[in-house]
Coordinates of C-alpha atoms in Angstrom, one line a residue:
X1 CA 64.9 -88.7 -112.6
X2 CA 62.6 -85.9 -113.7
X3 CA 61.6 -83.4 -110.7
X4 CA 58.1 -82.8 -111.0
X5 CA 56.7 -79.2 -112.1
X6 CA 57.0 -76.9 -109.1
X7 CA 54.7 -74.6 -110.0
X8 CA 56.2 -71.6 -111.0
X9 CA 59.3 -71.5 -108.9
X10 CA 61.6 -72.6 -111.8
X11 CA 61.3 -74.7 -115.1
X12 CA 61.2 -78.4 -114.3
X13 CA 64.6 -80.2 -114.8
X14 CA 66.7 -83.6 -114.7
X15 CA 68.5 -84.3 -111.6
X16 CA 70.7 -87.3 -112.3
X17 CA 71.8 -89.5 -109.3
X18 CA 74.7 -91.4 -109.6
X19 CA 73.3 -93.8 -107.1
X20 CA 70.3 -95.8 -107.1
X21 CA 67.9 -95.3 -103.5
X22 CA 67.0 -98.5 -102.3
X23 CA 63.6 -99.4 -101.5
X24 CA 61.7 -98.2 -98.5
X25 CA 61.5 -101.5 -96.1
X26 CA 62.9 -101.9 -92.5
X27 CA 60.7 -99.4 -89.7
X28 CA 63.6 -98.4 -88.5
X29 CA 66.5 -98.5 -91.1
X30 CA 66.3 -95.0 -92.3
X31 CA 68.7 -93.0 -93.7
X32 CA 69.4 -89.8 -95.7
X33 CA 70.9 -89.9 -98.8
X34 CA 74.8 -89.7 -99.0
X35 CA 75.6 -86.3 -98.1
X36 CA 78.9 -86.8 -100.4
X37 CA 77.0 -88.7 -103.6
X38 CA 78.3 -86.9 -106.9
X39 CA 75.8 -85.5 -109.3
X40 CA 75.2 -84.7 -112.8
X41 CA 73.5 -81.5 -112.1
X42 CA 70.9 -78.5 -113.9
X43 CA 71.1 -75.6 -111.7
X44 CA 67.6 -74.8 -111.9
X45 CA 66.6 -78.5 -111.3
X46 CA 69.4 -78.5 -108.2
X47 CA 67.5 -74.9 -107.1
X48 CA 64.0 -76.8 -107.3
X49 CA 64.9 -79.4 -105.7
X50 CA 66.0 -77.5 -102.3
X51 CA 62.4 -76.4 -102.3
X52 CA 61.1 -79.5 -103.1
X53 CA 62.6 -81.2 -100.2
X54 CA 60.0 -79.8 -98.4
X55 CA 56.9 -80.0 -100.3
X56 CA 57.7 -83.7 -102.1
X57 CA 58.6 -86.8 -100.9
X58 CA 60.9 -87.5 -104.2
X59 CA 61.6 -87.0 -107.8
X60 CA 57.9 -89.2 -108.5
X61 CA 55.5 -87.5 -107.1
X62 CA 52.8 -89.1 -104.1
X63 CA 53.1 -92.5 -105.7
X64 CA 57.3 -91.9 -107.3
X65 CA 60.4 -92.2 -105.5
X66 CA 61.3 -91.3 -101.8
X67 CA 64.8 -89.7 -101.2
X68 CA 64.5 -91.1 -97.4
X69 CA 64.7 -94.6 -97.1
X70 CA 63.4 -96.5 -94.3
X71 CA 59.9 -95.7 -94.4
X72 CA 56.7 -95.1 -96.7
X73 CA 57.1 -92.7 -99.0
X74 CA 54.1 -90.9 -98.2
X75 CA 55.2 -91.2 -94.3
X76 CA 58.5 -88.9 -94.8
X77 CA 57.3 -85.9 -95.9
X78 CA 58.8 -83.0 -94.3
X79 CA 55.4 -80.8 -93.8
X80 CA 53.7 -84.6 -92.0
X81 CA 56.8 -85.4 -90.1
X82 CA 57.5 -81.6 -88.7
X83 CA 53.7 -81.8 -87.5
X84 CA 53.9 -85.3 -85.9
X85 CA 56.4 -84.2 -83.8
X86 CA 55.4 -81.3 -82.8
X87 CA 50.8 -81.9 -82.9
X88 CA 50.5 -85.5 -81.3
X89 CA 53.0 -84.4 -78.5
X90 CA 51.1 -81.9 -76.8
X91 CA 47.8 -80.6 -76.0
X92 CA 46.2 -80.4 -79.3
X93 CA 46.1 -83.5 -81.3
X94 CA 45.6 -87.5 -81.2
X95 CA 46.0 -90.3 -83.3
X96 CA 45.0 -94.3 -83.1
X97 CA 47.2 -95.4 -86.6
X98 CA 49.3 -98.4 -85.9
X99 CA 51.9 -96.7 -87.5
X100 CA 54.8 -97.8 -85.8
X101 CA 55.8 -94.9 -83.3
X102 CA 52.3 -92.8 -83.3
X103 CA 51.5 -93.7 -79.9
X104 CA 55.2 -92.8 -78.7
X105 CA 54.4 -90.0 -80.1
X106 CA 51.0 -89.3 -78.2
X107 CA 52.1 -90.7 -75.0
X108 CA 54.9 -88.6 -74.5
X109 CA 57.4 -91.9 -74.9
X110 CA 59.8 -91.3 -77.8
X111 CA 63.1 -92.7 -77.7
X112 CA 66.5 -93.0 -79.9
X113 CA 64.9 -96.0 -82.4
X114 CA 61.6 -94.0 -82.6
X115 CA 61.2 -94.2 -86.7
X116 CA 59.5 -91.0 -87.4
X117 CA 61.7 -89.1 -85.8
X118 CA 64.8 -90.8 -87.7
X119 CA 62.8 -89.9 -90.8
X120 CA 62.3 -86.2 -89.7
X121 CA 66.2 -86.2 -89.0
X122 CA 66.6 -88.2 -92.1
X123 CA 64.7 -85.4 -94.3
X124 CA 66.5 -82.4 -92.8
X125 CA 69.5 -83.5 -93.1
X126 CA 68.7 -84.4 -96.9
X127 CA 67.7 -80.9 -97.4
X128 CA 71.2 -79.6 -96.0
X129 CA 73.2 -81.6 -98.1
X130 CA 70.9 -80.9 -101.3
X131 CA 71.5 -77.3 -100.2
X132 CA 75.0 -77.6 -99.6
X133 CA 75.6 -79.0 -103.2
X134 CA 73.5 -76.5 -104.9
X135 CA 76.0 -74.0 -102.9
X136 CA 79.2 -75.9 -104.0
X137 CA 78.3 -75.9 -107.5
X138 CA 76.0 -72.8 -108.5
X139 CA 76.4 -70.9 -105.8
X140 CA 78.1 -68.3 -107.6
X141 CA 75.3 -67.6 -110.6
X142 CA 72.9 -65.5 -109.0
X143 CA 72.9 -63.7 -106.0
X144 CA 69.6 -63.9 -104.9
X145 CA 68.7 -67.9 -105.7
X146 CA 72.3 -68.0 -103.4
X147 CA 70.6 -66.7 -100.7
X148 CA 67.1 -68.5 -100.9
X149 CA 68.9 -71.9 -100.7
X150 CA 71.1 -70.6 -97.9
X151 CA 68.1 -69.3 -96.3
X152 CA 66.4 -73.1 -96.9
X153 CA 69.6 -74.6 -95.4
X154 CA 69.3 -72.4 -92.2
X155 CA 65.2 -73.2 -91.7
X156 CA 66.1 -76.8 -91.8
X157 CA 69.1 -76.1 -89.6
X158 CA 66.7 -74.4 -87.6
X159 CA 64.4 -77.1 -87.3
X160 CA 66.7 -79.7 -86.6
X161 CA 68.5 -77.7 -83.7
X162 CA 65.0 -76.7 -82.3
X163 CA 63.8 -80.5 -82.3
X164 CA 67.3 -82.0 -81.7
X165 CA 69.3 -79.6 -79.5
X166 CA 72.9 -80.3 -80.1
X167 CA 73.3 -81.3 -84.1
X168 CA 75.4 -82.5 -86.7
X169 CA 76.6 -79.7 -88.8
X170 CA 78.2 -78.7 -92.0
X171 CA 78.2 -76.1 -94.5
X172 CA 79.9 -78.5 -97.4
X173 CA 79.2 -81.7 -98.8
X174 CA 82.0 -83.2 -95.7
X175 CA 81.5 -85.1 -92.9
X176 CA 79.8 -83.1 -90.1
X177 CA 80.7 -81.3 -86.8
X178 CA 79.1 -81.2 -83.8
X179 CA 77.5 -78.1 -82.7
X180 CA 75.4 -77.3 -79.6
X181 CA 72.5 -75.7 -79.6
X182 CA 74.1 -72.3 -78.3
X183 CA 77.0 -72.6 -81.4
X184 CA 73.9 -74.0 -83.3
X185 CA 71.6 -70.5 -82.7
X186 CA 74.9 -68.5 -83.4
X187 CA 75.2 -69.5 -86.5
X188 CA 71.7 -69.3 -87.9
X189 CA 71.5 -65.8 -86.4
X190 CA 74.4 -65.2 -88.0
X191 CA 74.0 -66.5 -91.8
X192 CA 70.2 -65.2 -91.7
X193 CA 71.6 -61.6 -91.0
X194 CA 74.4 -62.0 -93.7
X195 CA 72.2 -62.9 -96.2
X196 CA 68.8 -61.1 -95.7
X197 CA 69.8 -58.3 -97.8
X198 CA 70.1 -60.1 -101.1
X199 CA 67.2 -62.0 -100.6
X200 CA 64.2 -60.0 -102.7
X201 CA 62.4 -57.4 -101.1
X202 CA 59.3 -58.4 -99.0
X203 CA 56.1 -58.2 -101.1
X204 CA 53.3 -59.9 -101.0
X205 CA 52.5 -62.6 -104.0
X206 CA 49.5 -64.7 -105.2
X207 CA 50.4 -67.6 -107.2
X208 CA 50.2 -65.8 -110.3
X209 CA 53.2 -64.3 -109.5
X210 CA 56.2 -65.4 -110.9
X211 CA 58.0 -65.9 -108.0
X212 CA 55.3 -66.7 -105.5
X213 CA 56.7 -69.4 -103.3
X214 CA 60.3 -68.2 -103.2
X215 CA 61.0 -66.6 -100.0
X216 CA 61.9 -62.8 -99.5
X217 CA 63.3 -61.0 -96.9
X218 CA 60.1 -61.2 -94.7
X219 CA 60.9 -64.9 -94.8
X220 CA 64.1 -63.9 -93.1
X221 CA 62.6 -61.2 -90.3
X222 CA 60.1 -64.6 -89.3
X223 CA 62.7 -66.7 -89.2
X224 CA 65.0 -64.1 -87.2
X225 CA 62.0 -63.5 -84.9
X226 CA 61.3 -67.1 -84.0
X227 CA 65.0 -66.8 -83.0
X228 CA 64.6 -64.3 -80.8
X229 CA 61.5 -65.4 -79.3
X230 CA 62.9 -68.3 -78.5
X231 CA 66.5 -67.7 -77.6
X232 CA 66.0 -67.9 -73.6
X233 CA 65.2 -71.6 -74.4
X234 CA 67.9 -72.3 -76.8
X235 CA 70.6 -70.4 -75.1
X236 CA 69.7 -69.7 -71.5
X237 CA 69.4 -65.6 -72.4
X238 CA 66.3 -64.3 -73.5
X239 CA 66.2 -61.8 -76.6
X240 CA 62.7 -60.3 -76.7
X241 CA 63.3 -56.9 -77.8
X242 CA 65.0 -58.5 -80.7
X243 CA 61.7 -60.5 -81.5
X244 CA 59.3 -57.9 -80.7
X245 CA 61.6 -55.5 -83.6
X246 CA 61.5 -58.5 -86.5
X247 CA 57.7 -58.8 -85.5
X248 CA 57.2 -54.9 -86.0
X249 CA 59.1 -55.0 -89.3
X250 CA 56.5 -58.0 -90.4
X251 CA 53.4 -56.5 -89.3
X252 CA 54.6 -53.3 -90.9
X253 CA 55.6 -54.9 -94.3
X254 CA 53.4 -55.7 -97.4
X255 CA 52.3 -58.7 -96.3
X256 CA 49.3 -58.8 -94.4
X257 CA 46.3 -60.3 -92.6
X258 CA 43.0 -61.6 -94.6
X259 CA 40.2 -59.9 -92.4
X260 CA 37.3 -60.6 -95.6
X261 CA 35.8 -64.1 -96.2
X262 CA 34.0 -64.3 -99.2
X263 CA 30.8 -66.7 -100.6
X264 CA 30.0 -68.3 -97.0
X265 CA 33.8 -68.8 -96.2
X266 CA 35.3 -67.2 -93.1
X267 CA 38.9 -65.1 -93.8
X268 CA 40.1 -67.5 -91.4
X269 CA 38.8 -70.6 -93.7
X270 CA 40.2 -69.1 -97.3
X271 CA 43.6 -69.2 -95.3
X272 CA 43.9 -73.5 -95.6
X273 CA 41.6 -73.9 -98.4
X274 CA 42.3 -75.2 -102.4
X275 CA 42.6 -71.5 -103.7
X276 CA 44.8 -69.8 -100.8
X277 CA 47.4 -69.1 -103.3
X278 CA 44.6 -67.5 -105.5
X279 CA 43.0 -66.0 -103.6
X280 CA 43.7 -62.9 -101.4
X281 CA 44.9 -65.5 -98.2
X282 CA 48.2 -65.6 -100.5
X283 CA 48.7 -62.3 -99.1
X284 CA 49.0 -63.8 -95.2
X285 CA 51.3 -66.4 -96.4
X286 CA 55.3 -66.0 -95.8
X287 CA 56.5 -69.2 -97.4
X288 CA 53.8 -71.3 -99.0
X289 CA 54.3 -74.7 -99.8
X290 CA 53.5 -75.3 -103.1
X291 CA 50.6 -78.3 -103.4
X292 CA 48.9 -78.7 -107.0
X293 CA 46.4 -81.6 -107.6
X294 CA 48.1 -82.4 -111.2
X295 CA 51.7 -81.3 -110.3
X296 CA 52.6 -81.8 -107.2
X297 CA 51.1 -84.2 -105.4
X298 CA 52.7 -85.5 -102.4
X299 CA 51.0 -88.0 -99.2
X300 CA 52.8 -85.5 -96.8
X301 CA 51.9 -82.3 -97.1
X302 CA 48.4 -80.6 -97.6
X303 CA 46.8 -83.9 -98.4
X304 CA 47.9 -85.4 -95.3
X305 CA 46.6 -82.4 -93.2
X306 CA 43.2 -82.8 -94.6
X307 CA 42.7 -86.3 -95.0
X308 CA 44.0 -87.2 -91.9
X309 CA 41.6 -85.2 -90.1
X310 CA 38.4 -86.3 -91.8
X311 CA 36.3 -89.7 -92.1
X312 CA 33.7 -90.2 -94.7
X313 CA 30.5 -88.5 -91.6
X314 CA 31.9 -85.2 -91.6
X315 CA 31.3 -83.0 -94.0
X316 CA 32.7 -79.1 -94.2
X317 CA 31.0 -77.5 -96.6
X318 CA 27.3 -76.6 -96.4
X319 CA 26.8 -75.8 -99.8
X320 CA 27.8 -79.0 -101.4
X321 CA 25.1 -82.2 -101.1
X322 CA 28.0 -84.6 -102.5
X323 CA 28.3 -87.0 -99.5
X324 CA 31.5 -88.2 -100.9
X325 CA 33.5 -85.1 -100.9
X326 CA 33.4 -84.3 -97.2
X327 CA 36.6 -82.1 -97.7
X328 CA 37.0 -81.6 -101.4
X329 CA 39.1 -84.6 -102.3
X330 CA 38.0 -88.3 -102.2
X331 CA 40.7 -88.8 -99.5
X332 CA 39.2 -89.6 -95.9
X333 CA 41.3 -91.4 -93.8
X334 CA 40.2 -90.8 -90.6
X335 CA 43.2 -90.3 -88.2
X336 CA 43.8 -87.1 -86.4
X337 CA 41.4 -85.4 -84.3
X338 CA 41.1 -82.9 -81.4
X339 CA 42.2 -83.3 -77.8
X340 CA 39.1 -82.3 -75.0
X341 CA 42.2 -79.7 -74.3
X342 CA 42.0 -78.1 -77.3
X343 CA 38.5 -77.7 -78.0
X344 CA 38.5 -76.0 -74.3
X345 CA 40.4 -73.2 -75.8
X346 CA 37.2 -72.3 -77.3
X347 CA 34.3 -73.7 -74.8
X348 CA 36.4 -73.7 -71.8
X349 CA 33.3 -74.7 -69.4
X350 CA 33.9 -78.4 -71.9
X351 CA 30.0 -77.7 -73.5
X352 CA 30.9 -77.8 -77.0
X353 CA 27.7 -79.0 -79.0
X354 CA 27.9 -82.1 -81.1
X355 CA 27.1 -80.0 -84.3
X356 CA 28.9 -79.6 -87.6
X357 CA 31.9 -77.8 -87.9
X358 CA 29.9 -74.9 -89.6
X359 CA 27.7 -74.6 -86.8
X360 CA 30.3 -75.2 -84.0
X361 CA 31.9 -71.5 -85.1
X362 CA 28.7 -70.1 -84.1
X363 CA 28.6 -71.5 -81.0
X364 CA 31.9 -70.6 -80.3
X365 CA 31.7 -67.3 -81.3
X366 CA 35.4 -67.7 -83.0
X367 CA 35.6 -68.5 -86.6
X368 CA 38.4 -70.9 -85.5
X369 CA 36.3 -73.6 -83.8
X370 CA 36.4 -75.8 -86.7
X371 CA 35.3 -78.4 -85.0
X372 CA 33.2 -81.7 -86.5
X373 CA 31.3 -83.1 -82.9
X374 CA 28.5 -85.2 -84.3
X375 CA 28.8 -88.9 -83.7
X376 CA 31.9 -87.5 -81.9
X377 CA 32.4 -88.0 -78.0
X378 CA 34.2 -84.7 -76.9
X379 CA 36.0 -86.2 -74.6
X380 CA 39.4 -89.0 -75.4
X381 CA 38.4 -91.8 -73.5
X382 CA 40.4 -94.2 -74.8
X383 CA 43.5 -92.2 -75.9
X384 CA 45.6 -93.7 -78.5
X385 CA 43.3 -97.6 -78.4
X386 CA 40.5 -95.3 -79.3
X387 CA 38.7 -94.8 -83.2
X388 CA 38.7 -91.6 -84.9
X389 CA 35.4 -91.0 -83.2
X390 CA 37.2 -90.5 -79.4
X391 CA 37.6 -86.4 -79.8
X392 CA 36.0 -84.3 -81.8
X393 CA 37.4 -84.2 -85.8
X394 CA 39.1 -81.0 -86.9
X395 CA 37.4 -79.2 -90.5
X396 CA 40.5 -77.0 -90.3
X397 CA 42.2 -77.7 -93.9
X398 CA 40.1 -78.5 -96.9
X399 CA 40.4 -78.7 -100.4
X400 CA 37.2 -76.0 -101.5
X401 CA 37.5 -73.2 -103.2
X402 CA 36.4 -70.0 -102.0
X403 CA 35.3 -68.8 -105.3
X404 CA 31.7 -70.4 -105.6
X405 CA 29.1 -72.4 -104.2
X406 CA 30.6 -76.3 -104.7
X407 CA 34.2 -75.7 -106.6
X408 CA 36.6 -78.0 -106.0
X409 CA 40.2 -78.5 -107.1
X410 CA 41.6 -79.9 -109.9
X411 CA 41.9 -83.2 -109.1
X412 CA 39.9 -85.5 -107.2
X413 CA 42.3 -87.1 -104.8
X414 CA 45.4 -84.5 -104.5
X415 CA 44.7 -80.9 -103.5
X416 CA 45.4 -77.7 -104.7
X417 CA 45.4 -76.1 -101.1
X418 CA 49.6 -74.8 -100.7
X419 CA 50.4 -74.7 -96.9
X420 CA 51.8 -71.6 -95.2
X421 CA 55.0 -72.5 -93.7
X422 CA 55.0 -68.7 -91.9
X423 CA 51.8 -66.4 -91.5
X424 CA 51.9 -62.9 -90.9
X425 CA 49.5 -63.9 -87.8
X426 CA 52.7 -65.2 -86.4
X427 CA 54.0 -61.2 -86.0
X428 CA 50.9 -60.4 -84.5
X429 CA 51.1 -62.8 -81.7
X430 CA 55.0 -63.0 -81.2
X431 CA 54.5 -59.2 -81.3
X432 CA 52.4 -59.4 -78.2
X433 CA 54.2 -62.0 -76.4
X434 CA 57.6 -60.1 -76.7
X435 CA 56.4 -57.2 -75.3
X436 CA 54.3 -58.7 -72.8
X437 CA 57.3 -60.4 -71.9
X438 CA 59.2 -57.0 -71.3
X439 CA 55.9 -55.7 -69.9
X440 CA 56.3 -58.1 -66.5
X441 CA 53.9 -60.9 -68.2
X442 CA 50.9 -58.7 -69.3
X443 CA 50.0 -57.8 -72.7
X444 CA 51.4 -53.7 -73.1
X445 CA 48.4 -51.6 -75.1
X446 CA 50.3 -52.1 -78.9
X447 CA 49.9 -56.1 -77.8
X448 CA 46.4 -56.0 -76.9
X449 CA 45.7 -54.5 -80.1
X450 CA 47.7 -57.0 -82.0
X451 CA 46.0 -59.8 -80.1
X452 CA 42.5 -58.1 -80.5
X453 CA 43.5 -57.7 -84.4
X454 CA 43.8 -61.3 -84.7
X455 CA 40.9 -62.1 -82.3
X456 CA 38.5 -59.6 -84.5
X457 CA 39.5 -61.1 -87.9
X458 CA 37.9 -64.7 -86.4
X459 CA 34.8 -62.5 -85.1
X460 CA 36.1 -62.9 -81.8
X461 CA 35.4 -60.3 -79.0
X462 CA 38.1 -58.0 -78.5
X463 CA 39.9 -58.4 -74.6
X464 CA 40.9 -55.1 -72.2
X465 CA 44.0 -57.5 -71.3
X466 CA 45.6 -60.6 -71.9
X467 CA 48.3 -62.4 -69.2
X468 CA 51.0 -64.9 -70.5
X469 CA 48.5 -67.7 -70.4
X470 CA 45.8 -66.2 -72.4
X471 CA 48.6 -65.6 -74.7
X472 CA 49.6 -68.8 -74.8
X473 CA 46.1 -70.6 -75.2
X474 CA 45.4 -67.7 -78.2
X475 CA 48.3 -69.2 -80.0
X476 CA 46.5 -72.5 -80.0
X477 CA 43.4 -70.9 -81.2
X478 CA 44.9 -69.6 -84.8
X479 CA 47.5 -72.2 -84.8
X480 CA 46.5 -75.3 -83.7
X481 CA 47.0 -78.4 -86.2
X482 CA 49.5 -76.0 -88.0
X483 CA 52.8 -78.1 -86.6
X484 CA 54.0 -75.7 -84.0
X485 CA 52.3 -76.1 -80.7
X486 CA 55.5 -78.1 -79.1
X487 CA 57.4 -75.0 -79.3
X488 CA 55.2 -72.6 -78.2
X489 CA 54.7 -75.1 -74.9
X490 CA 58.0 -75.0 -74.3
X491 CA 58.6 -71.8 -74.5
X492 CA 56.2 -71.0 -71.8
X493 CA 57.4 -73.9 -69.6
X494 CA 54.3 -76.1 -70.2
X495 CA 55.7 -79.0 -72.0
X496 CA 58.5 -81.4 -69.9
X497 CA 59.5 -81.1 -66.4
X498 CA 57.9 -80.4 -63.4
X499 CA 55.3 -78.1 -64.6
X500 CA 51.9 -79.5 -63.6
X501 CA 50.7 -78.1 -67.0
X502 CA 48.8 -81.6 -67.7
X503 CA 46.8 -82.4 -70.8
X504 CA 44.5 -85.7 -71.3
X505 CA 46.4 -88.6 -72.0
X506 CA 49.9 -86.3 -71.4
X507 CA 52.6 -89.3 -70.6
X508 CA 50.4 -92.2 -71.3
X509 CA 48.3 -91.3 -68.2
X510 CA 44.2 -90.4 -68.9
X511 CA 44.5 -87.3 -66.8
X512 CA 47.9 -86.3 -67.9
X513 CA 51.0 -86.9 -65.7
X514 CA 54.8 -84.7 -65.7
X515 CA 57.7 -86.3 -67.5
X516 CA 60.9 -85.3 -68.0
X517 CA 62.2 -81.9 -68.9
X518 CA 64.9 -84.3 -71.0
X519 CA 61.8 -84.5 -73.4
X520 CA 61.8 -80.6 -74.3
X521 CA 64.6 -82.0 -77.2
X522 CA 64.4 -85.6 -79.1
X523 CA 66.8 -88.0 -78.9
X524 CA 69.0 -88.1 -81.7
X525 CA 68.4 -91.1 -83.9
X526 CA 70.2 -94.1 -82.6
X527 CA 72.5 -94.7 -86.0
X528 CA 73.3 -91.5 -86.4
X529 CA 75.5 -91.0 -83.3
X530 CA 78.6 -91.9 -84.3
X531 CA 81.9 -90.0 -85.3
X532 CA 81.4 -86.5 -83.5
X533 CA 77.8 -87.0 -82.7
X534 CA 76.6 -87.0 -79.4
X535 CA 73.6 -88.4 -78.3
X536 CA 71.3 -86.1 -75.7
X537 CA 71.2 -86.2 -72.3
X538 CA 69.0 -89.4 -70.7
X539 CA 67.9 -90.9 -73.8

């Protein structure tokens, strides 16, 4: 099996599998690949394919094959199944596909046998054992490829302990342990501090570089201050000065925040558009995800972002009189759009015109209300039996250039736009939040200019103060739709339980009901617990 061209993160390679993948049939039969299969290996190909875990879906490309089986190809990527879980659970986003678990996933009712979820489990603990055999058997050639893949391996343990709570774990191609979240966190901490130093220094790249999409030490310092920002949740003892210093250390590095749009594009736009990694957005962007219309293509990752969230009557670019190319590809499908909760964020009195995306910013006065209301209701009537017209659409990610009037990418139907796994907007607002946190739950002076830096690169007005729940609501303005908002809901004590924090349609109920605080962590997939696996509490 070839692995496709990666860009420029190393030369494409063959990865033999001794073992054929079976088809992708049964909703609910899915299953990583054996964690103990033998390979005929290329280390470069071995070291691409630990990053391409998370960008592909396979060896094939969009339309090749899928290393989960169980479910569409398209369906497992790890970029589309990290944002289902953590979007159409909360305030932010809906969906009306009949794919089989989306309205679990709206309603709040996901269980052991939910399918997505046993794919999202399925493709992070895929990525491990790819990691763990790059580990076994090249581990010792270069230093700092060594520590990118253990750093990979971490991020995914990361995100399967932050989804899952207690996990599966090991570190060789064995059968696994079982760790709770607490031994879980302990060890993350404790590999990403170990390893930071080899990793390469923290610069920031555009895709001409030759190692842009490789991670560097800032990768580590966000992953270390998501850690630490989260702690309290994962072990019961908060760490905020710890998140707070990694936050500094980001802020303070060469990467940096995009403050200058250019040829009618915001410098919020240029951030999820089909030249970020040309442009100077690259420079906000931790860990891209490598997406090229001719070499990468994939149904999960930037694609799915911006088709999901357009149909063939919205339309973001004001420049361009092609009424097919609403969002710079030919892909339209129509799926996710906004909550009434989110677009609130923005118009909080609920009088959001029914104008264009382009002219909803202005009426915002936020260059992040990207919202599409025409022949949209604002309000989710129906919930998940609704059409993609029920809630206004989301112009968020597109596949435009910022580099003239009408440029598009290079291909028609897959885009060129990379998505930014970490943003340096992330340190600005875990910045403040730490420190508010320290400060008794209002924003200290350094936060409100953090906050205010972030708020004045949309053209937002700047704030003399913030409490915890502006905080909270101005993560959902910069990151909404970005795959995150679950945690950042939890954190603050909004998501399950008896918290009265209630969004439309939260738990199946129009105006939004309580469930269980059981629900902060999914249940771990039914046919995985077995051996030393335990399965959560209440599912």
């Amino acid at each position: 099996m070839n692995i496709r061209y990666f860009k420029t993160i190393a030369p494409a390679a063959a990865l033999l599998l001794t073992v054929g993948l079976s088809s992708c049939t049964g909703d609910l039969d899915v299953t990583p690949i054996n964690p103990n299969l033998a390979l005929e290996y290329d280390a470069d190909g071995l070291f691409n394919k630990c990053y391409a875990n998370i960008a592909l879906q396979g060896n094939g490309g969009a339309n090749g094959d899928c290393d989960i089986d169980g479910l569409d190809g398209g369906t497992t990527g790890f970029v589309r199944q990290m944002w289902n879980s953590n979007e159409l659970t909360t305030d932010e986003a809906l969906c009306s596909w009949g794919d089989n678990g989306i309205q679990q996933f709206c309603y709040n009712t996901y269980d052991a046998s939910h399918p997505m979820l046993n794919g999202y489990y399925a493709r992070l603990t895929t990525g491990i054992s790819y990691c763990n055999q790059y580990l076994k058997v090249a581990g010792g050639q270069d230093a700092t490829k060594t520590a990118e893949i253990r750093f990979i391996r971490a991020f995914e343990y990361y995100l399967l302990m932050d989804a899952f709570g207690n996990i599966p774990f090991a570190t060789s191609l064995t059968n696994p342990e079982y760790k709770t979240r607490k031994e879980a966190f302990d060890w993350i901490e404790s590999e990403v501090l170990e390893l930071e130093p080899a990793l390469a220094d923290a610069k920031a790249k555009k895709s001409t570089d030759a190692t842009y999409g490789r991670v560097d030490k800032a990768a580590a310092w966000v992953l270390l201050m998501r850690l630490y920002l989260n702690a309290e949740v994962y072990t019961g003892t908060a760490q905020w000065q710890k998140a707070a210093d990694y936050a500094k250390k980001i802020m303070d590095s060469d990467y940096r925040l995009l403050t200058k749009g250019q040829n009618g594009w915001s410098a919020y736009q240029m951030l999820f558009m089909g030249d970020n990694g040309e442009s100077d957005a690259a420079y906000e962007g931790i860990f891209p995800i490598l997406c090229d219309g001719l070499k990468t293509t994939s149904w999960g990752t930037s694609l799915f972002l911006i088709a999901s969230t357009f149909d063939g009557g919205m339309h973001a670019n004001p420049r361009d009189d092609n009424e097919a190319a609403t969002n710079g590809t030919q892909e339209k499908w129509g799926g996710n759009r906004a909550r009434i909760d989110l677009v609130k964020k923005f118009f909080p009195a609920g009088d959001a015109p029914q104008v264009a995306s382009y002219d909803m910013t202005a009426a915002a006065g936020d260059d992040r209300a990207l919202f599409w209301g025409i022949d949209h209701t604002l309000d989710n009537e129906k919930g998940f039996a609704g059409d993609f017209s029920d809630g206004y659409g989301v112009a968020k990610f597109i596949n435009y250039k910022s580099t003239g009037a009408v440029v598009l990418g290079s291909d028609a139907q897959f885009p060129d736009a990379d998505f930014f796994m970490f943003r340096v907007a992330e340190a600005y607002l875990s910045y403040a939040e730490a420190t508010a946190r320290l400060n008794g739950g209002n924003a200290t002076s350094e936060g409100v200019n953090a906050l205010n830096a972030i708020r004045g690169r949309a053209n937002a007005s700047h704030k003399s103060s913030f409490t915890m729940d502006e905080i909270l609501d101005e993560w959902s303005r910069e990151f909404y739709f970005e795959g995150r908002r679950r945690v950042d809901l939890i954190r603050h004590g909004k998501f399950g339980g008896d918290n009265n924090y209630n969004w439309t349609w939260k738990g199946g109920v129009k105006n939004g009901r309580n469930f269980r605080a059981s629900r902060n962590i999914f249940a771990i997939p039914a046919a995985q617990v077995k051996g030393a696996i335990i399965q959560n509490p209440e599912y």
